């Protein structure tokens, strides 16, 4: 096919010379001094200014998109992560609270256990699971019953002192009447003067020591302990301190008001006295293994 | 099925009485949830349902109470039945009627329990019990009963599976 003839015919050799010269010129530009390069940049300046505006626009759009991505779309992941972390915090707080509660209960049971091991009688640790089902009694429900060897009339204590007496027993639970109930009466003794009396609750919720000898030198602050005359409590368990002593002219005996050593409203675990005899060594570890079944 | 649900309800109320009473107490006054249940069922479903629920919840209460078995059963059963009987007396069960009847029933049950629970009931003890327990508790019980009654009245029709009874007259 014949080659079309150009309007400005240039020979092939001239084209080659021009091409080589252009390449040499470009190569020369690289080795020119800095001033010459600046002159070139001045020449290209207007072109750069023309390109500057669209470059700014493109760059700002790009920045806006990146900004939106970072702060809105990417925040979606942060929000999800935040929700997960909040749930994790809640779970850990619950776990921490549970462990703290377990630690407190464990401490209480350890105290009871230490007391149980030192005291010369057999006791069974129990946990309080309910209170005051009836409005007319001051009572609480424990988680040990007939199947655990609990019987009515057994004494209930803590490491601090006397709590009350078992009055009703179900197979796995028992009802304990507190010392502040009028239906509970145990024999007590002023520790210092050795005067005996009857410790009984009142309808108002206080505890009185009745039938104190009229010549007894009992004073407010004196300790009251069990005298051991009843079958449910051994001698020497602490009941409380005498708060006030009264005697009307017509009364034969003095009446002492007792501030109980045990705070009945804050009880969580107790010991039930199952026998006045010390426990056999083999039966001791049982409550250690399962203090709060 | 209905009997089973009734027993479950009674058991739940006794459980709540044993565990939530301290939360529900107002200045040392505990509401008698078992009495409230018996009365609400009596007012809502009539004397038979009130009697049965009262007997059941009273028996459960007796099992976890230091007093002799039977006292709460009889008292709560009577209270439920009497609450049901009053619905025959009034043409409609109004709020004042509920307040008045529950207050009277609470007072009666309280006095009977007091006589049985305390070894000696003399005038000072009776006065103390009236002023510090019986009257405030009666008021508390009647207010709670009224609230529970209207709640049951409101949601009762939608609880057809529970078979609360024939509903208010």
Short mmCIF file of C-alpha atoms in Angstrom, two decimals:
data_model
loop_
_atom_site.label_atom_id
_atom_site.label_comp_id
_atom_site.label_asym_id
_atom_site.label_seq_id
_atom_site.Cartn_x
_atom_site.Cartn_y
_atom_site.Cartn_z
CA UNK A 1 0.00 0.00 0.00
CA UNK A 2 1.59 3.35 -1.02
CA UNK A 3 2.48 5.68 1.84
CA UNK A 4 0.53 9.01 1.88
CA UNK A 5 2.69 11.99 1.09
CA UNK A 6 3.07 14.59 3.84
CA UNK A 7 2.54 18.36 3.32
CA UNK A 8 5.88 19.09 5.04
CA UNK A 9 8.18 16.35 4.00
CA UNK A 10 11.01 15.81 6.52
CA UNK A 11 13.67 13.31 5.83
CA UNK A 12 14.23 10.41 8.15
CA UNK A 13 17.76 11.55 9.06
CA UNK A 14 16.52 14.97 10.15
CA UNK A 15 13.90 13.30 12.34
CA UNK A 16 16.54 11.21 13.97
CA UNK A 17 18.73 14.24 14.61
CA UNK A 18 15.79 16.13 16.14
CA UNK A 19 14.92 13.18 18.35
CA UNK A 20 18.44 12.76 19.63
CA UNK A 21 18.76 16.53 20.18
CA UNK A 22 15.53 16.56 22.27
CA UNK A 23 16.73 13.70 24.43
CA UNK A 24 20.08 15.43 24.89
CA UNK A 25 18.24 18.63 25.82
CA UNK A 26 16.23 16.81 28.48
CA UNK A 27 19.35 15.14 29.80
CA UNK A 28 21.10 18.49 29.85
CA UNK A 29 18.27 19.98 31.87
CA UNK A 30 18.99 17.54 34.69
CA UNK A 31 22.58 18.70 34.90
CA UNK A 32 21.87 22.43 34.62
CA UNK A 33 22.51 24.57 37.70
CA UNK A 34 19.64 25.20 40.16
CA UNK A 35 19.10 28.75 38.89
CA UNK A 36 18.29 27.47 35.43
CA UNK A 37 15.79 25.00 36.93
CA UNK A 38 14.14 27.87 38.82
CA UNK A 39 13.89 29.76 35.54
CA UNK A 40 12.12 26.76 34.11
CA UNK A 41 9.79 26.64 37.08
CA UNK A 42 8.96 30.31 36.52
CA UNK A 43 8.10 29.45 32.97
CA UNK A 44 5.84 26.59 34.16
CA UNK A 45 4.34 28.63 37.05
CA UNK A 46 1.19 29.81 35.25
CA UNK A 47 0.42 26.26 34.19
CA UNK A 48 0.84 25.13 37.80
CA UNK A 49 -1.56 27.85 38.98
CA UNK A 50 -4.14 26.69 36.49
CA UNK A 51 -3.81 23.14 37.82
CA UNK A 52 -3.77 24.29 41.48
CA UNK A 53 -7.50 25.07 41.74
CA UNK A 54 -8.82 21.69 40.57
CA UNK A 55 -6.16 19.99 42.68
CA UNK A 56 -7.41 21.83 45.77
CA UNK A 57 -10.99 20.87 44.96
CA UNK A 58 -10.09 17.24 44.48
CA UNK A 59 -7.99 17.21 47.64
CA UNK A 60 -10.73 18.84 49.74
CA UNK A 61 -13.31 16.35 48.44
CA UNK A 62 -10.94 13.52 49.27
CA UNK A 63 -10.36 14.96 52.75
CA UNK A 64 -14.08 15.37 53.32
CA UNK A 65 -14.74 11.79 52.34
CA UNK A 66 -11.93 10.55 54.56
CA UNK A 67 -13.22 12.73 57.41
CA UNK A 68 -16.73 11.40 56.99
CA UNK A 69 -15.44 7.87 56.92
CA UNK A 70 -13.37 8.34 60.02
CA UNK A 71 -16.01 10.13 62.07
CA UNK A 72 -19.22 8.55 60.97
CA UNK A 73 -18.71 5.27 59.25
CA UNK A 74 -15.67 4.23 61.20
CA UNK A 75 -17.40 5.36 64.42
CA UNK A 76 -19.93 2.64 63.82
CA UNK A 77 -17.24 0.12 64.68
CA UNK A 78 -16.27 2.19 67.70
CA UNK A 79 -19.89 2.26 68.85
CA UNK A 80 -20.16 -1.51 68.55
CA UNK A 81 -16.88 -1.90 70.38
CA UNK A 82 -18.13 0.52 73.02
CA UNK A 83 -21.30 -1.52 73.49
CA UNK A 84 -19.27 -4.70 73.80
CA UNK A 85 -16.98 -3.06 76.33
CA UNK A 86 -19.94 -1.78 78.33
CA UNK A 87 -21.41 -5.28 78.41
CA UNK A 88 -18.04 -6.62 79.45
CA UNK A 89 -17.82 -4.03 82.23
CA UNK A 90 -21.30 -4.96 83.44
CA UNK A 91 -20.43 -8.63 83.41
CA UNK A 92 -17.18 -8.01 85.28
CA UNK A 93 -18.95 -5.76 87.80
CA UNK A 94 -21.52 -8.49 88.41
CA UNK A 95 -18.77 -11.06 88.74
CA UNK A 96 -16.83 -8.79 91.07
CA UNK A 97 -19.92 -8.20 93.19
CA UNK A 98 -20.63 -11.93 93.31
CA UNK A 99 -17.05 -12.69 94.32
CA UNK A 100 -17.08 -9.94 96.93
CA UNK A 101 -20.32 -11.34 98.32
CA UNK A 102 -18.84 -14.84 98.33
CA UNK A 103 -15.74 -13.51 100.08
CA UNK A 104 -17.85 -11.86 102.78
CA UNK A 105 -19.92 -15.01 103.26
CA UNK A 106 -16.77 -17.07 103.26
CA UNK A 107 -15.26 -14.81 105.93
CA UNK A 108 -18.39 -15.16 108.04
CA UNK A 109 -18.34 -18.92 107.68
CA UNK A 110 -14.62 -19.00 108.45
CA UNK A 111 -15.29 -17.08 111.65
CA UNK A 112 -18.09 -19.47 112.51
CA UNK A 113 -15.88 -22.40 111.62
CA UNK A 114 -13.04 -21.15 113.79
CA UNK A 115 -15.50 -20.73 116.61
CA UNK A 116 -17.01 -24.13 115.86
CA UNK A 117 -13.62 -25.80 116.14
CA UNK A 118 -12.73 -24.13 119.41
CA UNK A 119 -16.05 -24.52 121.16
CA UNK A 120 -16.57 -27.67 123.23
CA UNK A 121 -19.84 -28.70 121.58
CA UNK A 122 -21.15 -29.97 118.27
CA UNK A 123 -22.66 -27.34 116.02
CA UNK A 124 -23.98 -27.25 112.48
CA UNK A 125 -23.52 -24.16 110.31
CA UNK A 126 -26.63 -22.91 108.54
CA UNK A 127 -27.50 -20.05 106.28
CA UNK A 128 -30.47 -17.73 106.76
CA UNK A 129 -32.80 -17.92 103.77
CA UNK A 130 -35.88 -16.05 104.96
CA UNK A 131 -37.37 -13.90 107.67
CA UNK A 132 -40.68 -12.97 109.27
CA UNK A 133 -43.24 -15.00 107.35
CA UNK A 134 -45.70 -14.14 110.08
CA UNK A 135 -46.05 -10.62 111.39
CA UNK A 136 -46.45 -11.64 114.99
CA UNK A 137 -43.21 -13.49 115.52
CA UNK A 138 -39.59 -12.44 115.24
CA UNK A 139 -38.28 -15.39 113.35
CA UNK A 140 -36.01 -16.46 110.54
CA UNK A 141 -35.74 -19.50 108.30
CA UNK A 142 -32.48 -21.46 107.99
CA UNK A 143 -31.43 -23.84 105.26
CA UNK A 144 -30.97 -26.89 107.48
CA UNK A 145 -33.78 -29.15 108.61
CA UNK A 146 -34.82 -32.57 109.75
CA UNK A 147 -32.60 -34.34 107.24
CA UNK A 148 -29.54 -32.54 108.60
CA UNK A 149 -30.28 -33.55 112.17
CA UNK A 150 -31.98 -30.39 113.34
CA UNK A 151 -34.69 -30.78 115.97
CA UNK A 152 -37.01 -28.35 117.76
CA UNK A 153 -35.67 -26.70 120.92
CA UNK A 154 -32.08 -26.68 119.66
CA UNK A 155 -30.16 -23.52 120.44
CA UNK A 156 -28.92 -21.22 117.68
CA UNK A 157 -25.80 -19.09 118.12
CA UNK A 158 -23.13 -17.18 116.25
CA UNK A 159 -19.51 -16.65 117.20
CA UNK A 160 -20.71 -13.51 119.01
CA UNK A 161 -23.43 -15.02 121.11
CA UNK A 162 -26.96 -16.35 121.42
CA UNK A 163 -29.42 -15.89 118.53
CA UNK A 164 -32.51 -17.90 119.43
CA UNK A 165 -34.09 -21.30 119.38
CA UNK A 166 -35.37 -23.72 116.73
CA UNK A 167 -39.15 -24.04 116.99
CA UNK A 168 -40.28 -25.69 113.78
CA UNK A 169 -38.43 -28.18 111.58
CA UNK A 170 -39.22 -29.08 107.97
CA UNK A 171 -37.21 -31.66 106.02
CA UNK A 172 -34.75 -29.12 104.61
CA UNK A 173 -35.54 -25.93 106.48
CA UNK A 174 -36.14 -24.86 110.04
CA UNK A 175 -37.75 -21.87 111.72
CA UNK A 176 -35.71 -20.13 114.40
CA UNK A 177 -37.42 -17.86 116.89
CA UNK A 178 -35.15 -14.96 117.82
CA UNK A 179 -34.21 -14.05 121.35
CA UNK A 180 -36.16 -10.78 121.01
CA UNK A 181 -39.47 -12.66 120.60
CA UNK A 182 -41.65 -12.89 123.73
CA UNK A 183 -42.03 -16.63 123.21
CA UNK A 184 -38.32 -17.27 123.80
CA UNK A 185 -37.04 -17.41 127.35
CA UNK A 186 -33.62 -18.69 128.44
CA UNK A 187 -31.85 -18.60 131.73
CA UNK A 188 -29.14 -16.00 131.95
CA UNK A 189 -26.53 -14.88 134.41
CA UNK A 190 -24.76 -11.63 135.15
CA UNK A 191 -21.16 -12.55 134.44
CA UNK A 192 -19.63 -10.35 137.16
CA UNK A 193 -22.02 -10.86 140.07
CA UNK A 194 -23.14 -14.41 139.04
CA UNK A 195 -26.79 -13.47 139.66
CA UNK A 196 -29.23 -15.47 137.61
CA UNK A 197 -32.43 -14.43 135.88
CA UNK A 198 -34.75 -15.18 133.01
CA UNK A 199 -33.90 -13.59 129.66
CA UNK A 200 -37.01 -13.02 127.56
CA UNK A 201 -38.06 -10.92 124.58
CA UNK A 202 -40.87 -8.40 124.73
CA UNK A 203 -43.64 -7.46 122.26
CA UNK A 204 -41.75 -4.22 121.65
CA UNK A 205 -38.71 -6.14 120.43
CA UNK A 206 -36.43 -5.46 123.38
CA UNK A 207 -34.90 -8.13 125.63
CA UNK A 208 -35.45 -8.14 129.38
CA UNK A 209 -33.75 -10.01 132.17
CA UNK A 210 -36.42 -10.81 134.72
CA UNK A 211 -36.26 -12.02 138.29
CA UNK A 212 -32.90 -10.49 139.15
CA UNK A 213 -32.42 -10.67 142.93
CA UNK A 214 -33.41 -7.40 144.61
CA UNK A 215 -30.00 -7.06 146.27
CA UNK A 216 -28.00 -7.89 143.18
CA UNK A 217 -25.33 -5.24 142.46
CA UNK A 218 -26.08 -5.36 138.75
CA UNK A 219 -24.99 -2.26 136.86
CA UNK A 220 -25.52 -1.00 133.30
CA UNK A 221 -22.73 -2.39 131.15
CA UNK A 222 -22.52 -5.74 132.94
CA UNK A 223 -22.23 -8.72 130.61
CA UNK A 224 -25.05 -11.27 130.53
CA UNK A 225 -24.24 -14.87 129.64
CA UNK A 226 -26.21 -18.10 129.53
CA UNK A 227 -26.34 -19.91 132.84
CA UNK A 228 -26.61 -23.40 131.35
CA UNK A 229 -29.69 -24.37 133.30
CA UNK A 230 -31.78 -24.94 130.18
CA UNK A 231 -31.07 -27.83 127.87
CA UNK A 232 -30.54 -25.84 124.70
CA UNK A 233 -27.61 -23.59 125.63
CA UNK A 234 -24.44 -24.44 127.55
CA UNK A 235 -23.11 -22.14 130.23
CA UNK A 236 -21.15 -19.02 129.32
CA UNK A 237 -22.48 -18.02 125.91
CA UNK A 238 -22.76 -14.27 125.64
CA UNK A 239 -26.24 -12.73 125.38
CA UNK A 240 -25.57 -9.02 125.69
CA UNK A 241 -24.96 -6.22 128.13
CA UNK A 242 -27.24 -4.72 130.73
CA UNK A 243 -28.45 -1.38 129.42
CA UNK A 244 -30.74 -0.31 132.21
CA UNK A 245 -31.90 -1.69 135.56
CA UNK A 246 -35.31 -0.82 137.00
CA UNK A 247 -37.24 -1.82 140.09
CA UNK A 248 -40.59 -0.39 141.07
CA UNK A 249 -41.48 -0.12 144.72
CA UNK A 250 -44.08 -2.84 144.37
CA UNK A 251 -41.79 -5.25 142.52
CA UNK A 252 -40.01 -8.08 144.26
CA UNK A 253 -37.25 -8.40 141.68
CA UNK A 254 -35.08 -6.13 139.58
CA UNK A 255 -35.61 -5.95 135.85
CA UNK A 256 -32.71 -5.47 133.50
CA UNK A 257 -32.97 -4.33 129.90
CA UNK A 258 -30.41 -6.06 127.72
CA UNK A 259 -28.63 -4.69 124.67
CA UNK A 260 -28.11 -7.90 122.66
CA UNK A 261 -24.61 -8.72 121.44
CA UNK A 262 -25.99 -10.09 118.15
CA UNK A 263 -27.52 -7.74 115.60
CA UNK A 264 -30.48 -9.87 114.52
CA UNK A 265 -31.22 -7.76 111.45
CA UNK A 266 -27.79 -8.39 109.92
CA UNK A 267 -27.47 -12.11 110.50
CA UNK A 268 -26.57 -14.21 107.47
CA UNK A 269 -25.15 -17.42 108.94
CA UNK A 270 -25.61 -19.17 112.27
CA UNK A 271 -24.58 -22.28 114.15
CA UNK A 272 -27.17 -24.70 115.47
CA UNK A 273 -26.10 -26.51 118.64
CA UNK A 274 -26.78 -30.16 117.94
CA UNK A 275 -25.01 -31.56 120.98
CA UNK A 276 -23.11 -30.33 124.03
CA UNK A 277 -20.49 -33.02 123.40
CA UNK A 278 -17.52 -32.14 121.16
CA UNK A 279 -17.81 -33.36 117.60
CA UNK A 280 -15.80 -36.36 116.46
CA UNK A 281 -12.74 -35.34 114.42
CA UNK A 282 -14.07 -37.13 111.33
CA UNK A 283 -17.22 -35.06 111.30
CA UNK A 284 -15.41 -31.73 111.58
CA UNK A 285 -14.32 -31.23 107.98
CA UNK A 286 -17.85 -31.65 106.64
CA UNK A 287 -18.94 -28.04 107.08
CA UNK A 288 -15.60 -26.81 105.70
CA UNK A 289 -16.28 -28.43 102.35
CA UNK A 290 -19.76 -27.05 101.92
CA UNK A 291 -20.29 -24.03 104.13
CA UNK A 292 -23.09 -22.60 101.97
CA UNK A 293 -24.97 -25.38 100.19
CA UNK B 1 -54.21 -27.17 85.82
CA UNK B 2 -56.05 -24.40 87.66
CA UNK B 3 -55.35 -26.00 91.02
CA UNK B 4 -51.70 -26.36 90.13
CA UNK B 5 -51.48 -22.67 89.18
CA UNK B 6 -53.29 -21.67 92.37
CA UNK B 7 -50.83 -23.69 94.47
CA UNK B 8 -47.92 -22.16 92.56
CA UNK B 9 -49.34 -18.69 93.18
CA UNK B 10 -49.72 -19.36 96.91
CA UNK B 11 -46.22 -20.75 97.12
CA UNK B 12 -44.83 -17.71 95.31
CA UNK B 13 -46.61 -15.34 97.68
CA UNK B 14 -45.26 -17.13 100.77
CA UNK B 15 -41.80 -17.05 99.22
CA UNK B 16 -42.18 -13.32 98.60
CA UNK B 17 -43.37 -12.84 102.17
CA UNK B 18 -40.26 -14.60 103.48
CA UNK B 19 -37.76 -12.83 101.28
CA UNK B 20 -39.22 -9.46 100.29
CA UNK B 21 -40.89 -8.46 103.53
CA UNK B 22 -37.93 -6.32 104.59
CA UNK B 23 -38.01 -4.53 101.25
CA UNK B 24 -41.74 -3.94 101.45
CA UNK B 25 -41.68 -2.86 105.08
CA UNK B 26 -42.61 0.73 105.83
CA UNK B 27 -41.18 1.90 109.18
CA UNK B 28 -41.12 -1.65 110.50
CA UNK B 29 -44.63 -2.53 109.31
CA UNK B 30 -44.71 -5.59 107.08
CA UNK B 31 -47.62 -6.16 104.73
CA UNK B 32 -49.32 -9.54 105.09
CA UNK B 33 -49.07 -10.66 101.47
CA UNK B 34 -50.92 -13.89 102.21
CA UNK B 35 -53.92 -12.00 103.58
CA UNK B 36 -53.80 -9.64 100.62
CA UNK B 37 -53.84 -12.56 98.18
CA UNK B 38 -56.79 -14.20 99.94
CA UNK B 39 -58.75 -10.94 99.98
CA UNK B 40 -57.99 -10.06 96.36
CA UNK B 41 -59.10 -13.50 95.21
CA UNK B 42 -62.21 -13.25 97.38
CA UNK B 43 -63.13 -9.84 95.99
CA UNK B 44 -62.39 -10.82 92.42
CA UNK B 45 -63.60 -14.39 92.20
CA UNK B 46 -66.03 -14.88 95.04
CA UNK B 47 -66.12 -16.62 98.40
CA UNK B 48 -65.26 -20.14 97.23
CA UNK B 49 -62.08 -19.14 95.44
CA UNK B 50 -61.19 -16.79 98.31
CA UNK B 51 -61.66 -19.60 100.81
CA UNK B 52 -59.58 -22.10 98.86
CA UNK B 53 -56.74 -19.69 98.14
CA UNK B 54 -56.83 -18.45 101.73
CA UNK B 55 -56.64 -22.00 103.14
CA UNK B 56 -53.76 -22.93 100.82
CA UNK B 57 -51.69 -19.82 101.34
CA UNK B 58 -52.37 -19.96 105.09
CA UNK B 59 -51.14 -23.55 105.25
CA UNK B 60 -47.93 -22.63 103.41
CA UNK B 61 -47.48 -19.67 105.72
CA UNK B 62 -47.93 -21.91 108.75
CA UNK B 63 -45.19 -24.24 107.52
CA UNK B 64 -42.63 -21.42 107.78
CA UNK B 65 -44.09 -19.73 110.81
CA UNK B 66 -43.21 -20.41 114.46
CA UNK B 67 -46.87 -20.62 115.53
CA UNK B 68 -48.98 -23.75 115.48
CA UNK B 69 -50.08 -25.15 112.13
CA UNK B 70 -53.64 -24.25 111.33
CA UNK B 71 -53.96 -20.73 112.68
CA UNK B 72 -52.99 -18.87 109.53
CA UNK B 73 -54.79 -21.44 107.41
CA UNK B 74 -58.08 -20.81 109.20
CA UNK B 75 -57.61 -17.05 109.41
CA UNK B 76 -56.63 -16.56 105.78
CA UNK B 77 -59.33 -18.96 104.60
CA UNK B 78 -61.95 -17.05 106.56
CA UNK B 79 -60.62 -13.74 105.30
CA UNK B 80 -60.81 -14.89 101.68
CA UNK B 81 -64.32 -16.25 102.15
CA UNK B 82 -65.55 -13.12 103.93
CA UNK B 83 -64.04 -10.91 101.23
CA UNK B 84 -65.98 -12.97 98.71
CA UNK B 85 -69.20 -12.71 100.72
CA UNK B 86 -68.98 -8.93 100.77
CA UNK B 87 -69.24 -8.90 97.00
CA UNK B 88 -72.82 -10.14 97.50
CA UNK B 89 -73.50 -7.33 99.95
CA UNK B 90 -72.32 -4.52 97.68
CA UNK B 91 -73.80 -4.17 94.21
CA UNK B 92 -70.38 -3.28 92.86
CA UNK B 93 -67.01 -3.71 94.49
CA UNK B 94 -65.94 -0.12 95.06
CA UNK B 95 -62.65 1.17 96.42
CA UNK B 96 -64.07 2.26 99.81
CA UNK B 97 -65.67 -1.17 100.23
CA UNK B 98 -62.37 -2.92 99.54
CA UNK B 99 -60.48 -0.60 101.89
CA UNK B 100 -63.02 -1.00 104.67
CA UNK B 101 -63.45 -4.76 104.43
CA UNK B 102 -59.73 -5.48 104.11
CA UNK B 103 -58.94 -3.18 107.00
CA UNK B 104 -61.50 -4.98 109.18
CA UNK B 105 -60.23 -8.41 108.12
CA UNK B 106 -56.61 -7.42 108.72
CA UNK B 107 -57.52 -6.11 112.16
CA UNK B 108 -59.42 -9.30 113.00
CA UNK B 109 -56.66 -11.60 111.80
CA UNK B 110 -54.07 -9.50 113.62
CA UNK B 111 -55.97 -9.61 116.90
CA UNK B 112 -56.44 -13.37 116.66
CA UNK B 113 -52.75 -13.88 115.88
CA UNK B 114 -51.78 -11.56 118.72
CA UNK B 115 -53.79 -13.53 121.24
CA UNK B 116 -52.22 -16.78 120.08
CA UNK B 117 -48.67 -15.49 119.56
CA UNK B 118 -48.05 -13.61 122.80
CA UNK B 119 -47.97 -15.51 126.05
CA UNK B 120 -49.67 -12.69 127.96
CA UNK B 121 -51.88 -10.05 126.35
CA UNK B 122 -52.61 -7.31 128.81
CA UNK B 123 -53.84 -3.78 128.20
CA UNK B 124 -50.41 -2.15 127.58
CA UNK B 125 -49.44 -4.88 125.13
CA UNK B 126 -52.79 -4.60 123.36
CA UNK B 127 -52.50 -0.82 123.14
CA UNK B 128 -48.94 -1.10 121.87
CA UNK B 129 -49.92 -3.72 119.30
CA UNK B 130 -52.87 -1.65 118.13
CA UNK B 131 -50.97 1.57 117.76
CA UNK B 132 -47.69 0.24 116.42
CA UNK B 133 -48.77 -2.78 114.38
CA UNK B 134 -52.42 -3.61 113.94
CA UNK B 135 -53.78 -0.27 112.73
CA UNK B 136 -50.86 0.75 110.49
CA UNK B 137 -50.65 -2.77 109.11
CA UNK B 138 -54.40 -2.81 108.45
CA UNK B 139 -54.10 0.41 106.52
CA UNK B 140 -51.08 -0.84 104.59
CA UNK B 141 -52.77 -4.16 103.81
CA UNK B 142 -55.98 -2.49 102.64
CA UNK B 143 -54.13 -0.06 100.37
CA UNK B 144 -52.09 -2.87 98.83
CA UNK B 145 -55.21 -5.00 98.42
CA UNK B 146 -56.96 -2.16 96.64
CA UNK B 147 -53.99 -1.68 94.33
CA UNK B 148 -53.71 -5.40 93.64
CA UNK B 149 -57.46 -5.72 93.07
CA UNK B 150 -57.52 -2.99 90.46
CA UNK B 151 -54.40 -4.42 88.87
CA UNK B 152 -55.99 -7.87 88.64
CA UNK B 153 -59.22 -6.27 87.43
CA UNK B 154 -57.28 -4.51 84.72
CA UNK B 155 -55.14 -7.40 83.51
CA UNK B 156 -57.46 -10.19 84.63
CA UNK B 157 -59.44 -10.55 81.39
CA UNK B 158 -56.22 -11.09 79.48
CA UNK B 159 -55.15 -13.81 81.92
CA UNK B 160 -57.76 -16.28 80.75
CA UNK B 161 -55.26 -19.15 81.04
CA UNK B 162 -54.94 -18.55 84.77
CA UNK B 163 -58.70 -18.90 85.32
CA UNK B 164 -58.95 -16.31 88.03
CA UNK B 165 -62.62 -17.07 88.36
CA UNK B 166 -65.85 -15.55 87.28
CA UNK B 167 -64.64 -11.97 87.76
CA UNK B 168 -66.11 -9.02 89.63
CA UNK B 169 -69.82 -8.87 90.08
#
